[in-house]
PDB file of C-alpha atoms in Angstrom:
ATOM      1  CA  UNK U   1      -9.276   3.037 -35.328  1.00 46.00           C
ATOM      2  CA  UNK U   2      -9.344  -0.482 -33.777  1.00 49.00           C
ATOM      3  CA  UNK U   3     -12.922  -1.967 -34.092  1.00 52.00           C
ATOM      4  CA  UNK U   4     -12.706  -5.409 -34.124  1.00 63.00           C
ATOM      5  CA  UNK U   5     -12.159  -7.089 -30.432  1.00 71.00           C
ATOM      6  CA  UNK U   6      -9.690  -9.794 -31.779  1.00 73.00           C
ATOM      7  CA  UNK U   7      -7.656  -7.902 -34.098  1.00 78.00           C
ATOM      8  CA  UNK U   8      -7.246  -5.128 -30.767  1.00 77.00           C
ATOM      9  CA  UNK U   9      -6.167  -7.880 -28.376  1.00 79.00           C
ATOM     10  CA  UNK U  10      -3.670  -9.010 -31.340  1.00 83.00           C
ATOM     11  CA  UNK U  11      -2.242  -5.768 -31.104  1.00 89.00           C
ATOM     12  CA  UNK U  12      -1.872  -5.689 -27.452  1.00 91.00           C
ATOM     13  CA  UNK U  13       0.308  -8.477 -27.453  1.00 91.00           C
ATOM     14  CA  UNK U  14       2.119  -7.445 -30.957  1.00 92.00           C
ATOM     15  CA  UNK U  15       5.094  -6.177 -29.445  1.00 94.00           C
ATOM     16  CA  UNK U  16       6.342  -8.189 -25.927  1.00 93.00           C
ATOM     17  CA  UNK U  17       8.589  -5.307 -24.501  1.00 93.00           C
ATOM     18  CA  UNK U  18       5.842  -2.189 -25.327  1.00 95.00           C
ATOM     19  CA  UNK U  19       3.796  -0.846 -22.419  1.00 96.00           C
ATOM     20  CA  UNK U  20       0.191  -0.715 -24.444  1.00 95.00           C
ATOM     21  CA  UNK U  21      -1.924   1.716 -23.664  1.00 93.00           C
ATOM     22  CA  UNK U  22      -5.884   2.231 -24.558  1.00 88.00           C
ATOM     23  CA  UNK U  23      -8.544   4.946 -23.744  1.00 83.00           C
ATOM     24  CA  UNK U  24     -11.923   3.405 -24.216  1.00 77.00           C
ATOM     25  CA  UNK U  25     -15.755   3.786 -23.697  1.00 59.00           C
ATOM     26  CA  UNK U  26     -17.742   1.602 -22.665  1.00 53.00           C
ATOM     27  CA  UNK U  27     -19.240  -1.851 -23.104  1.00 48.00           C
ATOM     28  CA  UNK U  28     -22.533  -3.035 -22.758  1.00 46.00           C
ATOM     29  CA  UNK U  29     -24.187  -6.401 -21.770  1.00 45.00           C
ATOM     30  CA  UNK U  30     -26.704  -6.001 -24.527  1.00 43.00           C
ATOM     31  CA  UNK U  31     -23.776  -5.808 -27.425  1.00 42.00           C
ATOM     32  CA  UNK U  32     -21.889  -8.808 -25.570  1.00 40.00           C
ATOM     33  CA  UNK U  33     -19.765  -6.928 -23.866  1.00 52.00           C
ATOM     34  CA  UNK U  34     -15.686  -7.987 -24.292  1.00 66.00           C
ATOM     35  CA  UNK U  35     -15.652 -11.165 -25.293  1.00 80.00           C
ATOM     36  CA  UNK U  36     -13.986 -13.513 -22.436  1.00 86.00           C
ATOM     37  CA  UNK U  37      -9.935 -13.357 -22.955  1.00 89.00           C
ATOM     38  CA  UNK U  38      -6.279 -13.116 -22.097  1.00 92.00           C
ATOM     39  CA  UNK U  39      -3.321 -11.186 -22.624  1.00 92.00           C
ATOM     40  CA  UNK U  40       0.501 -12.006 -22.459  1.00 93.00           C
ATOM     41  CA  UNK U  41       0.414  -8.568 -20.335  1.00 95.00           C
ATOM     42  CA  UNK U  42      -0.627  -7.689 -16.987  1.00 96.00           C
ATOM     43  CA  UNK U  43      -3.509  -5.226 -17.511  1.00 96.00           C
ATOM     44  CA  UNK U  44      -4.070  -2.013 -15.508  1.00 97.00           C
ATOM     45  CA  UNK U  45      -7.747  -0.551 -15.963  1.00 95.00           C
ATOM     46  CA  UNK U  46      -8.501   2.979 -14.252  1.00 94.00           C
ATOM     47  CA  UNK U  47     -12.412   3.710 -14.339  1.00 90.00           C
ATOM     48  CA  UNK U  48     -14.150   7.082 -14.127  1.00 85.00           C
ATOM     49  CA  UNK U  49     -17.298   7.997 -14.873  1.00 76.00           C
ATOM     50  CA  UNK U  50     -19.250   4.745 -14.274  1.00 78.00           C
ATOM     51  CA  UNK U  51     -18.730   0.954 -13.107  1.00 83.00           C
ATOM     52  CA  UNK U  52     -17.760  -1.887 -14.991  1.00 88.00           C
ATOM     53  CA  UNK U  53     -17.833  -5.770 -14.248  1.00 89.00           C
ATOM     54  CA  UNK U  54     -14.969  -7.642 -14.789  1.00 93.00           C
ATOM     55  CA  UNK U  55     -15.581 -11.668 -15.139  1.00 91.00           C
ATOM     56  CA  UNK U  56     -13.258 -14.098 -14.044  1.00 91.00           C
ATOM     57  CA  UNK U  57     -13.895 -18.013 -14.174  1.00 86.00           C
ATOM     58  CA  UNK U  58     -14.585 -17.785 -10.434  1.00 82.00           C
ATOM     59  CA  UNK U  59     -15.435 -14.111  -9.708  1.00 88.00           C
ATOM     60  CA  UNK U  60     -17.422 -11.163 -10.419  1.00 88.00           C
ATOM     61  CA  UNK U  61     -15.558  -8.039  -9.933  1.00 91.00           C
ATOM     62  CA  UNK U  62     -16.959  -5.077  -9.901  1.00 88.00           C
ATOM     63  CA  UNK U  63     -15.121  -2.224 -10.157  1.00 90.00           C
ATOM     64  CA  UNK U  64     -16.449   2.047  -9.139  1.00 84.00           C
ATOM     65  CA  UNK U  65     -15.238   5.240 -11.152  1.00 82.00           C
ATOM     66  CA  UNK U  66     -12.210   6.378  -9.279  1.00 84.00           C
ATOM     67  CA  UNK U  67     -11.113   3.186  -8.838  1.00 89.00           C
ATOM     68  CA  UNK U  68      -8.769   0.397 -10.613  1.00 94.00           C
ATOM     69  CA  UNK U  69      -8.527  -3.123 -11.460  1.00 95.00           C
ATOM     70  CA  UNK U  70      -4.987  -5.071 -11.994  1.00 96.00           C
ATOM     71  CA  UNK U  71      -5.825  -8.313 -13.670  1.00 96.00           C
ATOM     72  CA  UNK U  72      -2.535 -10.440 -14.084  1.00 95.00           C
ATOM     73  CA  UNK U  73      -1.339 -12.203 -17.626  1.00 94.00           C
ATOM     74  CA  UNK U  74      -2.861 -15.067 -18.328  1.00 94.00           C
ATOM     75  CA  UNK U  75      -5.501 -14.732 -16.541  1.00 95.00           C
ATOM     76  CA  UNK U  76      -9.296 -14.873 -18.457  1.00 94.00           C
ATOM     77  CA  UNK U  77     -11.627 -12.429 -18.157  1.00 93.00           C
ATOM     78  CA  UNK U  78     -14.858 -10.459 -19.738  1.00 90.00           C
ATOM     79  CA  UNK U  79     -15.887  -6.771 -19.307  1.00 89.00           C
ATOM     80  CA  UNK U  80     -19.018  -4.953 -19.178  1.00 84.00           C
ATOM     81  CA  UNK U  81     -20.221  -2.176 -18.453  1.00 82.00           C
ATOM     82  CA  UNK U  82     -24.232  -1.132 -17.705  1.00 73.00           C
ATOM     83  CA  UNK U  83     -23.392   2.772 -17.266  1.00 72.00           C
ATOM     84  CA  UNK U  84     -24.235   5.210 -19.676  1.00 69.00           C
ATOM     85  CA  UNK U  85     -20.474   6.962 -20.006  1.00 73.00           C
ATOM     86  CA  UNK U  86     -18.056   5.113 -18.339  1.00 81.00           C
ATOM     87  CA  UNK U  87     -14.489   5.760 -19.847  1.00 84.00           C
ATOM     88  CA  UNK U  88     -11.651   3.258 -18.933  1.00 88.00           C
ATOM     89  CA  UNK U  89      -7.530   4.001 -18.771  1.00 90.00           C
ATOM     90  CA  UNK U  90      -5.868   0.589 -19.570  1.00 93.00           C
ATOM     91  CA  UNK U  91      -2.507   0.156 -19.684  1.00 95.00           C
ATOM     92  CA  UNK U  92      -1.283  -3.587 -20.736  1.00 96.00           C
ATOM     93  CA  UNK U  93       2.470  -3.686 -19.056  1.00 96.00           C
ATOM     94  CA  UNK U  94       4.869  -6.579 -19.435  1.00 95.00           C
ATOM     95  CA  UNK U  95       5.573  -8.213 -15.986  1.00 94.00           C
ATOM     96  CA  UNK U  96       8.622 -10.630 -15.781  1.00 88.00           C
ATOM     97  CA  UNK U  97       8.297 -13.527 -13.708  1.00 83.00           C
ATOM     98  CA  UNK U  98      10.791 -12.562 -11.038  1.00 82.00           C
ATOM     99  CA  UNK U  99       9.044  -9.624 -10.412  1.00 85.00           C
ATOM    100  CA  UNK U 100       6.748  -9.064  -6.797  1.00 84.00           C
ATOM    101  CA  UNK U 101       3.977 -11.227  -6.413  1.00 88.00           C
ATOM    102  CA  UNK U 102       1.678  -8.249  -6.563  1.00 90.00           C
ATOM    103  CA  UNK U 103       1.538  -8.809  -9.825  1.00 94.00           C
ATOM    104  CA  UNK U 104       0.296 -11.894 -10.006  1.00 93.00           C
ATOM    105  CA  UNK U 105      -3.216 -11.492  -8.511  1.00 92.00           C
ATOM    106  CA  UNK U 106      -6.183  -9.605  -9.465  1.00 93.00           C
ATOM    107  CA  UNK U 107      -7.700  -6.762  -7.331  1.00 93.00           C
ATOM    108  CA  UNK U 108      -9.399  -4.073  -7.201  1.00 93.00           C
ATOM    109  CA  UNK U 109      -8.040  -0.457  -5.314  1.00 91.00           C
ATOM    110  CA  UNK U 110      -9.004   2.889  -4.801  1.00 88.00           C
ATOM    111  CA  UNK U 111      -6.943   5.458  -6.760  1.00 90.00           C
ATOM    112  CA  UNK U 112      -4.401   8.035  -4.832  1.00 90.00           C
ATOM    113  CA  UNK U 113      -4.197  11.615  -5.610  1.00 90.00           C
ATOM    114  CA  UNK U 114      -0.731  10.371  -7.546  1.00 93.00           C
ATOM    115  CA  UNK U 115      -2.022   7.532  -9.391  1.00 94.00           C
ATOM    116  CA  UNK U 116      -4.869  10.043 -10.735  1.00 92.00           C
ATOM    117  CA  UNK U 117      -1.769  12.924 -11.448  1.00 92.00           C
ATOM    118  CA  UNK U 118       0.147  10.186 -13.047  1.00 94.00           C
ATOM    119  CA  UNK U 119      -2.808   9.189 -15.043  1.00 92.00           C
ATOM    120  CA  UNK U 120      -3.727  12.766 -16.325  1.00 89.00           C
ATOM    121  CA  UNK U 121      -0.730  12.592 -18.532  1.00 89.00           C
ATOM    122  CA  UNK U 122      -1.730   9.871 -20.669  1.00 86.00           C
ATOM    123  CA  UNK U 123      -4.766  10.920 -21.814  1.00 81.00           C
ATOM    124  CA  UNK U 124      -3.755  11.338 -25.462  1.00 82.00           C
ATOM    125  CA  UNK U 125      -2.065   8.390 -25.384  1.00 87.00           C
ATOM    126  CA  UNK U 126      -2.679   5.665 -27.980  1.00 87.00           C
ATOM    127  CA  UNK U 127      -0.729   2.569 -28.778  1.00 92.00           C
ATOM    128  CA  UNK U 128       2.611   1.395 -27.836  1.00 94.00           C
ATOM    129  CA  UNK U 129       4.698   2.826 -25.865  1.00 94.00           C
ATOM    130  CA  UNK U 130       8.188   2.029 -25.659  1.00 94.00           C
ATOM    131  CA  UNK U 131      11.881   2.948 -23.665  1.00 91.00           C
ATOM    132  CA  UNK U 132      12.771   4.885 -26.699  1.00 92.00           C
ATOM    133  CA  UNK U 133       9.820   7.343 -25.987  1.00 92.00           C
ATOM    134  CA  UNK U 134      11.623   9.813 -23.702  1.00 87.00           C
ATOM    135  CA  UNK U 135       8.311  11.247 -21.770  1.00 88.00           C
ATOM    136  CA  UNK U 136       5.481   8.372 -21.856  1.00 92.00           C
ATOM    137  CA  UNK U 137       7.905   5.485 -21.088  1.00 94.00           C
ATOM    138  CA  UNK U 138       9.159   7.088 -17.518  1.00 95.00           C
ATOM    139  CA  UNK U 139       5.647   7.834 -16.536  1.00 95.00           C
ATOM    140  CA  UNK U 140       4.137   4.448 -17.319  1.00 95.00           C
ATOM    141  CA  UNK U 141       6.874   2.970 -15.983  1.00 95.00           C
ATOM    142  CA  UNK U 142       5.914   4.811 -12.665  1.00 95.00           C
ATOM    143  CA  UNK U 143       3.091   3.566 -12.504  1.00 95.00           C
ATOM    144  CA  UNK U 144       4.035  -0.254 -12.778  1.00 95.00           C
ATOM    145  CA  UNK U 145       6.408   0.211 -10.202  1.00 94.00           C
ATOM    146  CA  UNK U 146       4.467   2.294  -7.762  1.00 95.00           C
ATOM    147  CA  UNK U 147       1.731  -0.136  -8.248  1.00 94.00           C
ATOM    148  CA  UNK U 148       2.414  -2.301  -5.252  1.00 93.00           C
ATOM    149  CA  UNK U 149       1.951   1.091  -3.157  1.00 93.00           C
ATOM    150  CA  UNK U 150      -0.941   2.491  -5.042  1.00 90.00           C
ATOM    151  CA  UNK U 151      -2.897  -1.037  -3.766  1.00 88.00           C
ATOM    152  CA  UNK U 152      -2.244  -0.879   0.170  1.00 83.00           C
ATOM    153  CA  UNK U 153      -6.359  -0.601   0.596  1.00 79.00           C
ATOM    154  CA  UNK U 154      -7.479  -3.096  -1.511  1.00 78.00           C
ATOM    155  CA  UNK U 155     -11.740  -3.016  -1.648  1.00 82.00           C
ATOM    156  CA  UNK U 156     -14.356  -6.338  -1.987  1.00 78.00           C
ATOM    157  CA  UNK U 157     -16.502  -5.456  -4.416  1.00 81.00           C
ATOM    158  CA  UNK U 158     -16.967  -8.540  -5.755  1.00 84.00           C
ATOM    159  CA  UNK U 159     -20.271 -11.278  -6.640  1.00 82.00           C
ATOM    160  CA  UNK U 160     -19.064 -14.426  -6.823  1.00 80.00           C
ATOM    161  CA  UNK U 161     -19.993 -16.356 -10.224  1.00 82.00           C
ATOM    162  CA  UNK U 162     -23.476 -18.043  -9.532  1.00 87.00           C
ATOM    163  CA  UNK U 163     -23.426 -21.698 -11.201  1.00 86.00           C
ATOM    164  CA  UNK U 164     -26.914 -22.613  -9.711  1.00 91.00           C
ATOM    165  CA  UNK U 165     -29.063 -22.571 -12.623  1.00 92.00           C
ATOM    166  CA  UNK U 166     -32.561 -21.608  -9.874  1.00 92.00           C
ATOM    167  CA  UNK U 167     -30.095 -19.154  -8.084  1.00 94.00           C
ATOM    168  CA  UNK U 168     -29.389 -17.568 -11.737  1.00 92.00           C
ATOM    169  CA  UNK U 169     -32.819 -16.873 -11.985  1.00 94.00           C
ATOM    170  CA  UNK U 170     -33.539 -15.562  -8.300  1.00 95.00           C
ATOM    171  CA  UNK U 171     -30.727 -12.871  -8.830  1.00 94.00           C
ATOM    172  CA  UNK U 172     -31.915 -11.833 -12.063  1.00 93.00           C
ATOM    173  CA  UNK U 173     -35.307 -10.986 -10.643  1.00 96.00           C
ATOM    174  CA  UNK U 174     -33.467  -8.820  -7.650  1.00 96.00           C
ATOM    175  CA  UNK U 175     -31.515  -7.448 -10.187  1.00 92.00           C
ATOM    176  CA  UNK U 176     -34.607  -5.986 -12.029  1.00 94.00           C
ATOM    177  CA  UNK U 177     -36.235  -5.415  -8.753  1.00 97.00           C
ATOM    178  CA  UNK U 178     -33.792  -3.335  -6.486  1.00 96.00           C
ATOM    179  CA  UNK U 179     -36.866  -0.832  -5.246  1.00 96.00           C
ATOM    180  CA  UNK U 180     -38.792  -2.907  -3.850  1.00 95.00           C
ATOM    181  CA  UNK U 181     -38.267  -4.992  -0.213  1.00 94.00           C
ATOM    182  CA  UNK U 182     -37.952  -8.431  -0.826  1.00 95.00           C
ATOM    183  CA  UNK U 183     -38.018 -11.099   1.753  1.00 95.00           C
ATOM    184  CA  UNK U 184     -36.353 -13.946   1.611  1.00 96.00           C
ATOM    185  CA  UNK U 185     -39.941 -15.783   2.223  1.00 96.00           C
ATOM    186  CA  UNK U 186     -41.305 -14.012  -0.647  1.00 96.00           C
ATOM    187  CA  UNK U 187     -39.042 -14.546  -3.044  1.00 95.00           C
ATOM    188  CA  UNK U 188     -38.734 -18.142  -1.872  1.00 95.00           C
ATOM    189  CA  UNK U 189     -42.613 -18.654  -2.467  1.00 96.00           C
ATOM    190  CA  UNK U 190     -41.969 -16.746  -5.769  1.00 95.00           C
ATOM    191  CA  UNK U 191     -39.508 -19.114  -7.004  1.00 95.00           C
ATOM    192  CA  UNK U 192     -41.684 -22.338  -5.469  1.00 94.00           C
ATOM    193  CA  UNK U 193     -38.330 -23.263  -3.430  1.00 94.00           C
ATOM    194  CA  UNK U 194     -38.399 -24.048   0.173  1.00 95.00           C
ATOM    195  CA  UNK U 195     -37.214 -20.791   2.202  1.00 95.00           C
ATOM    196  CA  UNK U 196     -34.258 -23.179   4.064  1.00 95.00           C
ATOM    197  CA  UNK U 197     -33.192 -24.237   0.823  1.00 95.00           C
ATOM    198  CA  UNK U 198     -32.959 -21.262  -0.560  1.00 95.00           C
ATOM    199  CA  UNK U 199     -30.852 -20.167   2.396  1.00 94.00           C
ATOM    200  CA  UNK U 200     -28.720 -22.654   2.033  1.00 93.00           C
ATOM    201  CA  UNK U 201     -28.489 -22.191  -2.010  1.00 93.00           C
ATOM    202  CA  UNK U 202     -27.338 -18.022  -1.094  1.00 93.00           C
ATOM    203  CA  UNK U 203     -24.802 -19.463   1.134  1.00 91.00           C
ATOM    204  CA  UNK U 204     -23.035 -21.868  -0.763  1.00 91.00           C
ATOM    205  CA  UNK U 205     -22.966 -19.879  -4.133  1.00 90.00           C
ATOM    206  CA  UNK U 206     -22.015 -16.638  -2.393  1.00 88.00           C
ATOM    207  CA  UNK U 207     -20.770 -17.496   1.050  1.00 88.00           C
ATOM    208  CA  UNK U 208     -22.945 -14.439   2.317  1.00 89.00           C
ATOM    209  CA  UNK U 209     -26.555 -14.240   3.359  1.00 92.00           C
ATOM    210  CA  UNK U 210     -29.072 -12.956   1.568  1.00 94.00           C
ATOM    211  CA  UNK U 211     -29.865  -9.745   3.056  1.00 94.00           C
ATOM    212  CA  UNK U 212     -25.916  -8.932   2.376  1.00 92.00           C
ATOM    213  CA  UNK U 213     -26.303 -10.491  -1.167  1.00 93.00           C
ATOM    214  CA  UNK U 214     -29.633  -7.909  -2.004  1.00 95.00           C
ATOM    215  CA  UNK U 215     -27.995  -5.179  -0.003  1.00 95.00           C
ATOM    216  CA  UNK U 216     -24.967  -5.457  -2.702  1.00 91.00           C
ATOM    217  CA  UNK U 217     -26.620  -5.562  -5.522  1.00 92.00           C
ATOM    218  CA  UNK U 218     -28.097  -2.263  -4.236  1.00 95.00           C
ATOM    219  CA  UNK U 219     -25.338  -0.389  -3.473  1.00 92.00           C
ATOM    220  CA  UNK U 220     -23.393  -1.473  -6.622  1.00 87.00           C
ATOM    221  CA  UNK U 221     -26.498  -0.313  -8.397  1.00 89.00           C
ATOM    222  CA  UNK U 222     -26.327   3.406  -6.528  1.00 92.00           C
ATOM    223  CA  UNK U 223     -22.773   3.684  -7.378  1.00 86.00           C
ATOM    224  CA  UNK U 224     -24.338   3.364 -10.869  1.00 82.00           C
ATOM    225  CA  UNK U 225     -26.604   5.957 -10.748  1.00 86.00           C
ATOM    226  CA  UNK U 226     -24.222   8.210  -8.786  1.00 86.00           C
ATOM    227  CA  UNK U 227     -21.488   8.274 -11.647  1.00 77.00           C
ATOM    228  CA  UNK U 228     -24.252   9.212 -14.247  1.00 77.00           C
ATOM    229  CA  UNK U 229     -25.148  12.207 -12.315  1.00 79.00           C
ATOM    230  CA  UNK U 230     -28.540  12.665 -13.160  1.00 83.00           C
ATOM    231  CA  UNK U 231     -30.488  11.787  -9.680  1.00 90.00           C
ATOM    232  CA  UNK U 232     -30.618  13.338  -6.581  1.00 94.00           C
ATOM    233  CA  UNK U 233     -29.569  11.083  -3.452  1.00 95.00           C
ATOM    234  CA  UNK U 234     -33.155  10.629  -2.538  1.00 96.00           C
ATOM    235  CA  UNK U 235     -34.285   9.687  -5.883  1.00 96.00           C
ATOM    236  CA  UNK U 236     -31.452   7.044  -6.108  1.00 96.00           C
ATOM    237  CA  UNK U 237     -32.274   5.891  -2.453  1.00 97.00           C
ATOM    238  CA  UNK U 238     -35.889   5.071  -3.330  1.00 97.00           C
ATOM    239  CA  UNK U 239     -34.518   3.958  -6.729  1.00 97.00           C
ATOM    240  CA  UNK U 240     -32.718   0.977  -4.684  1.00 97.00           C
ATOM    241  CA  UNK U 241     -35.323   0.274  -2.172  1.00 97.00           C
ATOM    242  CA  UNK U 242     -34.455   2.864   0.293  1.00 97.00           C
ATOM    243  CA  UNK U 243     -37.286   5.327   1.901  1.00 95.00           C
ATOM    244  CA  UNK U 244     -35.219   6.986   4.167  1.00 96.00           C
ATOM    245  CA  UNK U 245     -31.765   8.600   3.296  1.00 96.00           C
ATOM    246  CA  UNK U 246     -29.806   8.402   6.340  1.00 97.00           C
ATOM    247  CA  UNK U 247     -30.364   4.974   6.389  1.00 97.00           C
ATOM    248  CA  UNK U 248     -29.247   4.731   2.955  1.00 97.00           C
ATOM    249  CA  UNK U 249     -26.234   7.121   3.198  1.00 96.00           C
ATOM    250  CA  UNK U 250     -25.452   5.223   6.161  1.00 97.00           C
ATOM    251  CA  UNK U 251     -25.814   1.660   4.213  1.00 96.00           C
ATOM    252  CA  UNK U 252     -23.928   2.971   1.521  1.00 93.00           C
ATOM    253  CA  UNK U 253     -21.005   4.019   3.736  1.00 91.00           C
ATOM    254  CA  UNK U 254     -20.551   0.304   4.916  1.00 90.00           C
ATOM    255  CA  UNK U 255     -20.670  -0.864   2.018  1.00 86.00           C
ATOM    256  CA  UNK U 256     -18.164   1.535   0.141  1.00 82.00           C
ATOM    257  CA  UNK U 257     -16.283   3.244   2.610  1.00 80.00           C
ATOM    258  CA  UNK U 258     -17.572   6.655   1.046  1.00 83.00           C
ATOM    259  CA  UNK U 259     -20.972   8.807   1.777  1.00 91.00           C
ATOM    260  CA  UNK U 260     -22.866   9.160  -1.512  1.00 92.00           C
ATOM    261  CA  UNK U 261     -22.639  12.802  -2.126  1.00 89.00           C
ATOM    262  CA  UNK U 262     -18.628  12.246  -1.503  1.00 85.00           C
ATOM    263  CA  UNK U 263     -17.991   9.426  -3.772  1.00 79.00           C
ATOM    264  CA  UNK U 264     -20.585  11.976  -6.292  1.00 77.00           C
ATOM    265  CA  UNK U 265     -17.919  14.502  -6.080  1.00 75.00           C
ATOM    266  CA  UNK U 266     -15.444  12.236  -7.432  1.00 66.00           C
ATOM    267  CA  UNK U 267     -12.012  13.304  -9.841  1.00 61.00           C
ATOM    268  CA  UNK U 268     -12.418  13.230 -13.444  1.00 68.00           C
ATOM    269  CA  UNK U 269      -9.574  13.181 -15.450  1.00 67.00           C
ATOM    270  CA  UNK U 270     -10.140  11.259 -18.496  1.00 64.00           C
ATOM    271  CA  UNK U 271     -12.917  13.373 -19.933  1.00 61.00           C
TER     272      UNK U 271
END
């Protein structure tokens, strides 16, 4: 069993023509999460179960259970995870430089019924994987290939990386504050900053407003507490600020693209 961060990305990159594939739990902000790196392979990560955050330089991307990431080679990145269970399908695939540009840029997709059938055959799969292996290899290779196809709807969940060293601190406190109703005057008299200031500081660190900003932070925080399964959806509307659940349902299905109690129902198929 591979414990040590460096000596699993080593292995990753070991052999340059294996698909690599790795069935994890999660990480946690409080145990530093995974470390910021790169890989010489693209990297596929399904997600069930939970959320997790994946860092770039620039972006914050955060990525639902039932969904995917594809995070191109080369490109440096961190991943953490505040759920209790999350579970994470990678697969780290060799991508040659003539193939589709797809490949070449991160995002983040909702899984189809065939990526998730596809999936449900690799889970007791460990290591490399390579042409010789007469049922893994065909499979994964579906997957890279079908990739492109899989990624038609791609979703914005995304926060982009806050370098504001006040706005740092103003998140932080929504972060640990997502019941409560917070106006921007408040929070501005909070923080002693002037409220057009702090306007202005929300758009040019985020290029939203702030009631979109909060109203994020809420509903990536009920997806959260939906994948753990232990709330109802009118303890985890009051739990992010909301008193009344159509409104929050309704909130939530902007946001998403999914009603709570649907995205609740969502496929398992790592566990």
């Amino acid at each position: 069993m591979i414990t040590d961060q460096r000596e699993y990305l080593a292995v990753v990159d070991s052999n340059p023509e294996s698909v690599y594939c790795y069935h994890s739990l999660h990480y946690t902000e409080e145990n530093d999460s995974f470390f910021d790196h790169s890989h010489k392979k693209g990297q596929f990560t399904y997600v069930e179960g939970g959320t997790i955050h994946v860092k770039t330089n620039i972006t914050n991307y955060f990525v639902p259970g039932n969904h995917f990431i594809w995070i191109p080679a080369g490109v440096n990145h961190s991943v953490y995870s505040n759920s209790e269970s999350v579970q994470m399908r990678s697969l780290y695939i060799p991508i040659l430089s003539d193939e589709k540009q797809y490949y070449n840029t991160v995002g983040v997709y909702p899984a189809t019924d065939l990526l998730l059938q596809l999936l449900s055959h690799t889970k007791e799969w460990r290591g490399d994987i390579l042409k010789s292996h007469r049922k893994p290899y065909p499979i994964v290779q579906a997957i890279k290939v079908l990739l492109p196809d899989f990624s038609k709807t791609p979703i914005h969940f995304t926060i982009p990386i806050i370098k504001d060293e006040k706005l740092k601190q103003v998140t932080e406190f929504l972060n640990n504050n997502l019941s409560e109703n917070i106006l921007l005057s408040q929070l501005a008299e909070k923080f002693e900053i002037n409220e057009r200031t702090l306007h202005r500081l929300f758009k040019k660190n985020t290029n939203i407003s702030y009631i979109k900003f909060f109203t994020l932070l809420r509903m990536y925080k009920a997806i959260d507490y939906l994948a753990q399964k232990k709330y109802s959806i009118s303890e985890i509307a009051s739990k992010v600020g909301y008193s009344s659940i159509p409104t929050f349902s309704n909130t939530f299905y902007k946001v998403i693209g999914k009603r709570p109690s649907d995205y609740q129902r969502g496929a398992e198929i790592l566990k």
